[in-house]
PDB file of C-alpha atoms in Angstrom:
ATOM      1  CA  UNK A   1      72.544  13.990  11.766  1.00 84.00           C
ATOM      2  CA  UNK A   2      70.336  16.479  13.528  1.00 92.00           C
ATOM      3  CA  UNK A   3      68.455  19.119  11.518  1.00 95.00           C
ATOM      4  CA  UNK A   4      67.800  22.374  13.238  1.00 97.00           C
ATOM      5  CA  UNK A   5      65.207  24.810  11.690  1.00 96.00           C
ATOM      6  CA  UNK A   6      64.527  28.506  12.749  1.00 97.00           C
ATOM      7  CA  UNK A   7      61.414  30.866  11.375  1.00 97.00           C
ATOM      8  CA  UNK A   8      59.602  33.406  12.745  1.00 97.00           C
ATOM      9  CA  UNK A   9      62.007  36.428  12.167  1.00 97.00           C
ATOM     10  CA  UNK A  10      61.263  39.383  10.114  1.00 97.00           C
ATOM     11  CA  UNK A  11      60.839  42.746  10.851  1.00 98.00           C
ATOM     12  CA  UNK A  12      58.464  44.796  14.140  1.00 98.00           C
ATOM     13  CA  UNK A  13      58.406  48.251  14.848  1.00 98.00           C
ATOM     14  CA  UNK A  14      60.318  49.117  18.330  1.00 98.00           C
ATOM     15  CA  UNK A  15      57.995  48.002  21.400  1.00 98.00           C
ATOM     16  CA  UNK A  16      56.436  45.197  19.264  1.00 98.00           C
ATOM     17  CA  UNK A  17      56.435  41.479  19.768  1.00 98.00           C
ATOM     18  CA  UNK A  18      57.815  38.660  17.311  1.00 98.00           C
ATOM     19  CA  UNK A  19      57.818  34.860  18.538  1.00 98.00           C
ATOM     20  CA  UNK A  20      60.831  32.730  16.824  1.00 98.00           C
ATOM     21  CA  UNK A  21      60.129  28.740  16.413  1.00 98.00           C
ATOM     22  CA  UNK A  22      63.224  26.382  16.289  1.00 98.00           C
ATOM     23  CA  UNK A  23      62.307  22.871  15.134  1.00 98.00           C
ATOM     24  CA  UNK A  24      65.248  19.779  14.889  1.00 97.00           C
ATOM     25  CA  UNK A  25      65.020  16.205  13.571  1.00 95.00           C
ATOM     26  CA  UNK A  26      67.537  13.887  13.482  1.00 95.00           C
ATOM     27  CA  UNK A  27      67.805  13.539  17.877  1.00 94.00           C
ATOM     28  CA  UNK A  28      65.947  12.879  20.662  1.00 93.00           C
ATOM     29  CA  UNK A  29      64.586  16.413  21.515  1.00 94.00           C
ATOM     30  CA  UNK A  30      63.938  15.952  25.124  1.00 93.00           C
ATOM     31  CA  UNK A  31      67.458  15.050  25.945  1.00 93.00           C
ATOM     32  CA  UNK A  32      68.686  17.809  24.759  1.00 95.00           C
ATOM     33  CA  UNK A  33      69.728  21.480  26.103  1.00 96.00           C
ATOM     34  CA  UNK A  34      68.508  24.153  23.801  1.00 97.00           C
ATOM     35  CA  UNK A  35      69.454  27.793  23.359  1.00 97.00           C
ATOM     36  CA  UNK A  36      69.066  31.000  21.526  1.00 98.00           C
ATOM     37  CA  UNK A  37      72.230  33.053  20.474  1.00 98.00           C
ATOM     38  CA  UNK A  38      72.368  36.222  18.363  1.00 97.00           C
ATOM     39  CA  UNK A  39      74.875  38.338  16.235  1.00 96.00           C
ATOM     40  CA  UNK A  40      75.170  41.754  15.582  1.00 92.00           C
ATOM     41  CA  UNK A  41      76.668  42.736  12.607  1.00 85.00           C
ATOM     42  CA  UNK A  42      80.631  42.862  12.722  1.00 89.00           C
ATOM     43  CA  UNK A  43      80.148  40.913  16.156  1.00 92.00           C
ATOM     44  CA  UNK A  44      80.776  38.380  17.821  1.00 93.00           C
ATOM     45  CA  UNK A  45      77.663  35.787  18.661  1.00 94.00           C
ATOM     46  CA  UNK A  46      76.249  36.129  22.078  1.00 96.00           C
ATOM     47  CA  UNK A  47      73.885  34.093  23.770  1.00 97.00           C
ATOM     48  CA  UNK A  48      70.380  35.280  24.492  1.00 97.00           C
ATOM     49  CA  UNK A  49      68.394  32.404  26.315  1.00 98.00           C
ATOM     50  CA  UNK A  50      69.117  29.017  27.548  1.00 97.00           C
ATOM     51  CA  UNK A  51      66.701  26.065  28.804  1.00 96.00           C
ATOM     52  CA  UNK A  52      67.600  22.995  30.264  1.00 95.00           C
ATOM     53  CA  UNK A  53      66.300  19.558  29.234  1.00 93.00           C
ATOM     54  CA  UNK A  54      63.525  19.199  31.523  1.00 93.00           C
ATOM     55  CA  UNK A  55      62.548  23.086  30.954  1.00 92.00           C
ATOM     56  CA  UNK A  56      62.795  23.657  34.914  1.00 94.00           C
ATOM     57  CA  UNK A  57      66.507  25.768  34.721  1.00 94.00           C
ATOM     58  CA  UNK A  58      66.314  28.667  32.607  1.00 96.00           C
ATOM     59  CA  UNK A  59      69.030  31.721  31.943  1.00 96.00           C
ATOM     60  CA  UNK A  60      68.839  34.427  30.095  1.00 97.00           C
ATOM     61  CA  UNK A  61      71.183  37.276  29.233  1.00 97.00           C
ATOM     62  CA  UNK A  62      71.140  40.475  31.118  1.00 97.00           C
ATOM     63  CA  UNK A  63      70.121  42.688  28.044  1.00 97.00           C
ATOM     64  CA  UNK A  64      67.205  40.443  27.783  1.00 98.00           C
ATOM     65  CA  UNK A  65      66.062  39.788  30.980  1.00 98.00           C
ATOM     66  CA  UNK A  66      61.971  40.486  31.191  1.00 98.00           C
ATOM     67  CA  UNK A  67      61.667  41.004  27.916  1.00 98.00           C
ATOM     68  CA  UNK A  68      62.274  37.725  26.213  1.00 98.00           C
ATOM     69  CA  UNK A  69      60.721  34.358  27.429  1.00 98.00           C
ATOM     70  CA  UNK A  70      62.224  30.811  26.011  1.00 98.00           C
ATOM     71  CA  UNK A  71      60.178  27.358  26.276  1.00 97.00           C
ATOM     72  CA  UNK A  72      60.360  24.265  24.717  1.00 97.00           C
ATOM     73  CA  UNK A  73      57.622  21.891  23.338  1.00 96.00           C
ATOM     74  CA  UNK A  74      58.485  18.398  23.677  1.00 95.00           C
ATOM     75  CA  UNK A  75      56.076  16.882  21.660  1.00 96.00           C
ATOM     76  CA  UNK A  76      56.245  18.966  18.386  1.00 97.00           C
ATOM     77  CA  UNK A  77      60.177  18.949  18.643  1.00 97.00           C
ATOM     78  CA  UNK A  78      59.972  22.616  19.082  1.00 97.00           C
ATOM     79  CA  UNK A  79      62.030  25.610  21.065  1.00 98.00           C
ATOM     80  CA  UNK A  80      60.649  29.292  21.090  1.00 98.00           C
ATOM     81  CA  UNK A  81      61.658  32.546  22.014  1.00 98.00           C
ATOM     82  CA  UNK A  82      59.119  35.160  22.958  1.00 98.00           C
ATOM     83  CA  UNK A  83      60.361  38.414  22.496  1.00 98.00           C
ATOM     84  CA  UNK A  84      58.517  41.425  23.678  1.00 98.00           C
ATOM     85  CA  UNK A  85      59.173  45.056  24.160  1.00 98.00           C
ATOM     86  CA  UNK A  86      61.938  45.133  21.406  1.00 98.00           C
ATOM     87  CA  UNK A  87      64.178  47.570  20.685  1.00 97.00           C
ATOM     88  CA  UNK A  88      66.323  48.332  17.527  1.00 96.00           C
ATOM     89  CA  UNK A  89      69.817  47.077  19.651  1.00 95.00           C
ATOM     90  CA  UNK A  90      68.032  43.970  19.861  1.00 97.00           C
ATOM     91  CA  UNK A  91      68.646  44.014  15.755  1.00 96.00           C
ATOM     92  CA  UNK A  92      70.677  41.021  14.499  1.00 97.00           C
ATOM     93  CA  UNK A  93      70.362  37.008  13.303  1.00 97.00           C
ATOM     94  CA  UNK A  94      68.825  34.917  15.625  1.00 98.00           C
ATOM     95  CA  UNK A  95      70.150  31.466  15.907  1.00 98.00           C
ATOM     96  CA  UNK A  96      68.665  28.215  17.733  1.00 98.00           C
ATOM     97  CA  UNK A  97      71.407  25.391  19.187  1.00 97.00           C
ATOM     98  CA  UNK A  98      71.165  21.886  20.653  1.00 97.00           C
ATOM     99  CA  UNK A  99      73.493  20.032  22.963  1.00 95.00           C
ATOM    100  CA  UNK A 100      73.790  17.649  25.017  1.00 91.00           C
ATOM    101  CA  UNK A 101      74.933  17.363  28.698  1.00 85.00           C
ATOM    102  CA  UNK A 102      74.279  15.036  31.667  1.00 84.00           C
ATOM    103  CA  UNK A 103      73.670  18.230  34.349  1.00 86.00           C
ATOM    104  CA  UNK A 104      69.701  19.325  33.893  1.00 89.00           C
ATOM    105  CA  UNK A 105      71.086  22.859  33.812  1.00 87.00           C
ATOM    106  CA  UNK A 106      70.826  25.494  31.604  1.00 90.00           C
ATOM    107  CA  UNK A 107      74.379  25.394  29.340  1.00 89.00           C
ATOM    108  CA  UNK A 108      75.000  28.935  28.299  1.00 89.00           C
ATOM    109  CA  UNK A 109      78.721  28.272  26.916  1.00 91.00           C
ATOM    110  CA  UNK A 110      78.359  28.373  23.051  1.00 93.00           C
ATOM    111  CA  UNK A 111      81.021  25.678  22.561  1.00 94.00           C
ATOM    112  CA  UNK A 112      79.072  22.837  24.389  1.00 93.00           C
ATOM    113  CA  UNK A 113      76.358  23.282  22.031  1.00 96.00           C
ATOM    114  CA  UNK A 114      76.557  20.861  18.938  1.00 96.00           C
ATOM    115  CA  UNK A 115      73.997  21.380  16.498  1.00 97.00           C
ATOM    116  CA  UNK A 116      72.977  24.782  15.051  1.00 97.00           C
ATOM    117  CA  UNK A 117      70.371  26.413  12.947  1.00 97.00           C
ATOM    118  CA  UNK A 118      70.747  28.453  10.186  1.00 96.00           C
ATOM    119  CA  UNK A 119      69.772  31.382  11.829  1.00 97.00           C
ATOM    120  CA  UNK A 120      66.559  34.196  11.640  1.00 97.00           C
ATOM    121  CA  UNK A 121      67.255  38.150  10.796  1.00 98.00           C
ATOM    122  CA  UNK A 122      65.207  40.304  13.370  1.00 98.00           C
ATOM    123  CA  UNK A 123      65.341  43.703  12.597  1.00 97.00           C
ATOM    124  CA  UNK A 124      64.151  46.239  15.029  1.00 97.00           C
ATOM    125  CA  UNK A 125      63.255  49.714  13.364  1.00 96.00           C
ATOM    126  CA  UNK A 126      60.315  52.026  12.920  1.00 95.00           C
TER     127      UNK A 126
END
């Protein structure tokens, strides 16, 4: 059963920077899509980034587009999520997925991911 691991949230004044780290155990990392998905509160979860197995297809939400960067490190089992010039609507808790599917494309539905994270509070205020 796959473990999945977020850190890296906290709190940055608007404009700032904060990089989140997802780690999971329990699979075979490289086979797997990965993705970033937030909430705001009394909201529904939306998805923020998505990266494809081999780390070639990438998508990432309009409100995030240029601002926010995703990668993936195969070798220390590890997804990230660069975020730069933040703003206080990008307040909320982060959360990392896994899933797995046999197209190398980034999978941006949140019901074809399978494993989840407990999720990371980024707040956004000065």
């Amino acid at each position: 059963h796959a473990q999945v691991e977020e850190s890296g949230g906290g709190l940055v004044q608007p404009g700032g920077s904060l990089t989140l780290s997802c780690t999971i155990f329990g699979l075979t990392f490289a086979d797997y899509h990965l993705g970033w998905f937030r909430r705001f509160p009394g909201k529904e979860r939306e998805g923020v980034a998505h990266l494809s197995r081999s780390g070639i297809s990438k998508f990432y939400a309009d409100s995030v587009k240029g601002r926010f960067f995703i990668s993936r490190d195969n070798a220390k089992n590890t997804l990230y999520l660069q975020m730069t010039s933040l703003k206080p609507e990008d307040t909320g808790m982060y959360y990392c997925a896994a899933g797995y599917y046999s197209v190398d494309v980034a999978i941006i539905r949140e019901r074809d991911y399978t494993y989840w994270g407990q999720g990371t509070q980024v707040t956004v205020s000065a």
